[in-house]
């Protein structure tokens, strides 16, 4: 058996997330179906992270075992020929049998894009959360500092998950404002706010719940000092709303 | 009656072009339906150009007459509330009755994006034509020079149109190569070629037919010197293929 590692990009707009589920179209499901056609056998694809519905990836990774003698290069070309244009395999290589996309990862980076109080653009509405309230970026930055470190992030974890250990180490959070983004050879003007979070691992909805809470701080609904209290409460109900999936990108998985 | 002028942006991916037609979803059709809900009367929307299926706009314009007392600002907000997120009204103002979006236009600019022999990205496949053959940009630039000026562009006009006068003045064509494009706060690497064309007016499929012909030159299928012969032939069959709609953007209409 050979073990093949894929790096992937996708636009999550049209999918019910990464994870294969009955009756809905998912990214893992489509790739597994394509692998079945290519290799002639069922292959279980193991991904680095289960992105939610609507979430995008610039650097998702996944791997599978196969008895087929097809080279990684052939697998990449065949997958790109079979998959829809919004899911692309950027590279495929052999990896050792004991490599695991999720457990071997040292850290991951996500970013979240907010379009603050600007006319929406038809070209970025799939990729940003439009927040109309004025946001105080300095307050958001101050609040974010309280989340950097090794903490129990239970307050920021979806309540319907069954993980035992909700302790994660957040290595850094940066919050940046931009007055425009480049789109093809034009510029889309707007007040963009990007939140980038790097951690040794992420809980379900963690980036989206942190984003929702930081937006509450930016609006003045929550003060920056409350973040510590929210963390200590270990109670999902104390944190802010879950920001929509469409603004979130899995940027990179580090091994 | 008041005359209201709209500037519009849209992602054309999901639409059968600008022009209202029975049984298909078009941009003009959706805006007219929304205007009916807002003003309470049927309003004929007159646009600057009839973009084809899949073609995008960063600077489309359109106008309509209304007996309603709603201000342009209210019309803009109401349209944006009713229209899907991939069609946006960027501004709305009153204009004089004798203004006409198409006939008052002095010139228009379109650009066309080609992704040449690079791994496709899930984030730009809606906005570029992927051409796998190596393209000689210098030859394309040389060929383009023969198209700048006042000529009968019948060879580059869709054969099923009934316009009498196929003479247009092309004011400039620029062909530029880029090694990446910015996407949100990431970069998409690839060999991008952008063709920008400005003219006093455009015939049906004119930019797409010029692009298809310039790609034939870039591939070496046609030589740069043949362009003059193709122009003089005044025969659609002499020019190259119609490039797909998805790479084309109506950038700006000048008044």
Short mmCIF file of N, CA and C in Angstrom, two decimals, chain B residues 113-181:
data_model
loop_
_atom_site.label_atom_id
_atom_site.label_comp_id
_atom_site.label_asym_id
_atom_site.label_seq_id
_atom_site.Cartn_x
_atom_site.Cartn_y
_atom_site.Cartn_z
N UNK B 113 -9.19 38.35 -18.81
CA UNK B 113 -8.12 37.70 -18.04
C UNK B 113 -7.91 36.26 -18.54
N UNK B 114 -6.66 35.96 -18.88
CA UNK B 114 -6.26 34.61 -19.30
C UNK B 114 -5.32 34.06 -18.24
N UNK B 115 -5.52 32.81 -17.86
CA UNK B 115 -4.56 32.14 -16.97
C UNK B 115 -3.83 31.15 -17.87
N UNK B 116 -2.53 31.39 -18.06
CA UNK B 116 -1.78 30.63 -19.06
C UNK B 116 -0.95 29.52 -18.42
N UNK B 117 -1.34 28.27 -18.66
CA UNK B 117 -0.51 27.13 -18.31
C UNK B 117 -0.08 27.13 -16.85
N UNK B 118 -1.01 27.33 -15.94
CA UNK B 118 -0.73 27.35 -14.51
C UNK B 118 -1.75 26.45 -13.84
N UNK B 119 -1.45 25.95 -12.63
CA UNK B 119 -2.49 25.19 -11.94
C UNK B 119 -3.67 26.12 -11.68
N UNK B 120 -4.85 25.67 -11.98
CA UNK B 120 -6.03 26.51 -11.77
C UNK B 120 -6.21 26.77 -10.28
N UNK B 121 -6.77 27.89 -9.94
CA UNK B 121 -7.10 28.18 -8.55
C UNK B 121 -8.62 28.15 -8.42
N UNK B 122 -9.13 27.61 -7.30
CA UNK B 122 -10.59 27.58 -7.13
C UNK B 122 -11.17 28.98 -7.01
N UNK B 123 -10.30 29.98 -6.75
CA UNK B 123 -10.81 31.33 -6.52
C UNK B 123 -10.82 32.19 -7.77
N UNK B 124 -10.20 31.73 -8.86
CA UNK B 124 -10.25 32.58 -10.04
C UNK B 124 -10.84 31.88 -11.26
N UNK B 125 -11.29 30.62 -11.12
CA UNK B 125 -11.77 29.94 -12.33
C UNK B 125 -13.03 30.59 -12.90
N UNK B 126 -13.74 31.32 -12.05
CA UNK B 126 -14.94 32.04 -12.55
C UNK B 126 -14.55 33.29 -13.34
N UNK B 127 -13.29 33.72 -13.20
CA UNK B 127 -12.90 35.04 -13.71
C UNK B 127 -11.78 35.00 -14.73
N UNK B 128 -11.45 33.84 -15.25
CA UNK B 128 -10.34 33.75 -16.19
C UNK B 128 -10.57 32.58 -17.14
N UNK B 129 -9.97 32.69 -18.32
CA UNK B 129 -9.98 31.60 -19.30
C UNK B 129 -8.63 30.91 -19.18
N UNK B 130 -8.65 29.60 -18.89
CA UNK B 130 -7.38 28.89 -18.77
C UNK B 130 -6.95 28.38 -20.15
N UNK B 131 -5.79 28.88 -20.62
CA UNK B 131 -5.24 28.47 -21.92
C UNK B 131 -3.95 27.70 -21.63
N UNK B 132 -3.88 26.45 -22.06
CA UNK B 132 -2.74 25.61 -21.69
C UNK B 132 -1.53 25.75 -22.63
N UNK B 133 -1.78 26.14 -23.90
CA UNK B 133 -0.68 26.34 -24.84
C UNK B 133 0.16 27.53 -24.41
N UNK B 134 1.48 27.42 -24.59
CA UNK B 134 2.35 28.56 -24.27
C UNK B 134 1.98 29.72 -25.19
N UNK B 135 1.92 30.93 -24.65
CA UNK B 135 1.53 32.10 -25.45
C UNK B 135 2.70 33.08 -25.56
N UNK B 136 2.95 33.53 -26.78
CA UNK B 136 4.01 34.51 -27.06
C UNK B 136 3.39 35.91 -26.95
N UNK B 137 3.66 36.54 -25.81
CA UNK B 137 2.99 37.83 -25.54
C UNK B 137 3.44 38.92 -26.52
N UNK B 138 4.72 38.90 -26.89
CA UNK B 138 5.22 39.93 -27.82
C UNK B 138 4.48 39.84 -29.15
N UNK B 139 4.23 38.62 -29.63
CA UNK B 139 3.50 38.45 -30.90
C UNK B 139 2.06 38.95 -30.75
N UNK B 140 1.46 38.69 -29.59
CA UNK B 140 0.09 39.15 -29.34
C UNK B 140 0.04 40.67 -29.32
N UNK B 141 1.07 41.29 -28.70
CA UNK B 141 1.12 42.75 -28.64
C UNK B 141 1.27 43.35 -30.03
N UNK B 142 2.10 42.70 -30.85
CA UNK B 142 2.30 43.19 -32.23
C UNK B 142 1.00 43.10 -33.02
N UNK B 143 0.31 41.95 -32.88
CA UNK B 143 -0.95 41.75 -33.58
C UNK B 143 -1.99 42.78 -33.15
N UNK B 144 -2.00 43.06 -31.83
CA UNK B 144 -3.00 43.98 -31.30
C UNK B 144 -2.87 45.37 -31.92
N UNK B 145 -1.62 45.76 -32.25
CA UNK B 145 -1.40 47.10 -32.82
C UNK B 145 -2.19 47.31 -34.10
N UNK B 146 -2.37 46.22 -34.88
CA UNK B 146 -3.11 46.34 -36.15
C UNK B 146 -4.60 46.59 -35.94
N UNK B 147 -5.05 46.41 -34.70
CA UNK B 147 -6.49 46.57 -34.44
C UNK B 147 -6.82 47.94 -33.86
N UNK B 148 -5.78 48.72 -33.55
CA UNK B 148 -6.03 50.04 -32.98
C UNK B 148 -6.28 51.04 -34.11
N UNK B 149 -7.41 51.69 -34.04
CA UNK B 149 -7.79 52.65 -35.10
C UNK B 149 -9.25 52.48 -35.46
N UNK B 150 -9.67 53.25 -36.46
CA UNK B 150 -11.07 53.22 -36.90
C UNK B 150 -11.19 52.23 -38.07
N UNK B 151 -11.84 51.09 -37.81
CA UNK B 151 -11.93 50.04 -38.83
C UNK B 151 -13.33 49.43 -38.83
N UNK B 152 -13.59 48.70 -39.91
CA UNK B 152 -14.80 47.89 -39.96
C UNK B 152 -14.45 46.57 -39.25
N UNK B 153 -15.03 46.34 -38.06
CA UNK B 153 -14.70 45.15 -37.27
C UNK B 153 -15.65 43.98 -37.54
N UNK B 154 -16.22 43.93 -38.75
CA UNK B 154 -17.20 42.88 -39.06
C UNK B 154 -16.64 41.47 -38.82
N UNK B 155 -15.35 41.27 -39.09
CA UNK B 155 -14.75 39.94 -38.88
C UNK B 155 -14.75 39.52 -37.41
N UNK B 156 -14.88 40.51 -36.52
CA UNK B 156 -14.84 40.24 -35.08
C UNK B 156 -16.21 40.39 -34.43
N UNK B 157 -17.25 40.46 -35.27
CA UNK B 157 -18.62 40.64 -34.76
C UNK B 157 -19.39 39.33 -34.90
N UNK B 158 -20.15 38.98 -33.86
CA UNK B 158 -20.97 37.76 -33.93
C UNK B 158 -21.78 37.80 -35.22
N UNK B 159 -21.83 36.67 -35.94
CA UNK B 159 -22.47 36.68 -37.26
C UNK B 159 -23.98 36.78 -37.18
N UNK B 160 -24.57 36.49 -35.99
CA UNK B 160 -26.03 36.53 -35.91
C UNK B 160 -26.58 37.88 -35.42
N UNK B 161 -25.81 38.94 -35.57
CA UNK B 161 -26.36 40.24 -35.16
C UNK B 161 -26.80 41.00 -36.42
N UNK B 162 -27.68 41.97 -36.21
CA UNK B 162 -28.26 42.66 -37.36
C UNK B 162 -27.86 44.14 -37.38
N UNK B 163 -26.70 44.48 -36.76
CA UNK B 163 -26.31 45.89 -36.83
C UNK B 163 -25.88 46.23 -38.26
N UNK B 164 -26.16 47.46 -38.69
CA UNK B 164 -25.81 47.88 -40.05
C UNK B 164 -24.37 48.35 -40.11
N UNK B 165 -24.01 49.12 -39.09
CA UNK B 165 -22.69 49.74 -39.11
C UNK B 165 -21.74 48.98 -38.18
N UNK B 166 -20.75 48.33 -38.77
CA UNK B 166 -19.81 47.55 -37.95
C UNK B 166 -18.46 48.27 -37.83
N UNK B 167 -18.46 49.57 -38.14
CA UNK B 167 -17.24 50.37 -37.97
C UNK B 167 -17.17 50.86 -36.53
N UNK B 168 -16.02 50.64 -35.86
CA UNK B 168 -15.79 51.14 -34.51
C UNK B 168 -14.37 51.67 -34.44
N UNK B 169 -14.14 52.55 -33.46
CA UNK B 169 -12.77 53.03 -33.27
C UNK B 169 -12.19 52.42 -32.00
N UNK B 170 -11.17 51.57 -32.17
CA UNK B 170 -10.47 51.01 -31.01
C UNK B 170 -9.40 52.02 -30.63
N UNK B 171 -9.48 52.53 -29.40
CA UNK B 171 -8.58 53.60 -28.95
C UNK B 171 -7.28 53.05 -28.39
N UNK B 172 -7.32 51.81 -27.92
CA UNK B 172 -6.10 51.24 -27.37
C UNK B 172 -6.31 49.80 -26.94
N UNK B 173 -5.26 49.01 -27.08
CA UNK B 173 -5.26 47.63 -26.56
C UNK B 173 -3.95 47.45 -25.81
N UNK B 174 -4.01 47.02 -24.56
CA UNK B 174 -2.77 46.70 -23.85
C UNK B 174 -2.84 45.24 -23.42
N UNK B 175 -1.69 44.58 -23.54
CA UNK B 175 -1.60 43.17 -23.14
C UNK B 175 -0.49 43.09 -22.11
N UNK B 176 -0.85 42.66 -20.91
CA UNK B 176 0.12 42.65 -19.81
C UNK B 176 0.19 41.28 -19.17
N UNK B 177 1.42 40.90 -18.78
CA UNK B 177 1.63 39.64 -18.06
C UNK B 177 1.86 39.94 -16.59
N UNK B 178 1.32 39.08 -15.72
CA UNK B 178 1.52 39.22 -14.27
C UNK B 178 1.85 37.82 -13.74
N UNK B 179 2.71 37.75 -12.72
CA UNK B 179 3.08 36.42 -12.21
C UNK B 179 2.22 35.98 -11.02
N UNK B 180 1.36 36.86 -10.55
CA UNK B 180 0.44 36.46 -9.48
C UNK B 180 -0.66 37.51 -9.39
N UNK B 181 -1.76 37.11 -8.73
CA UNK B 181 -2.76 38.12 -8.41
C UNK B 181 -3.07 38.02 -6.93
#
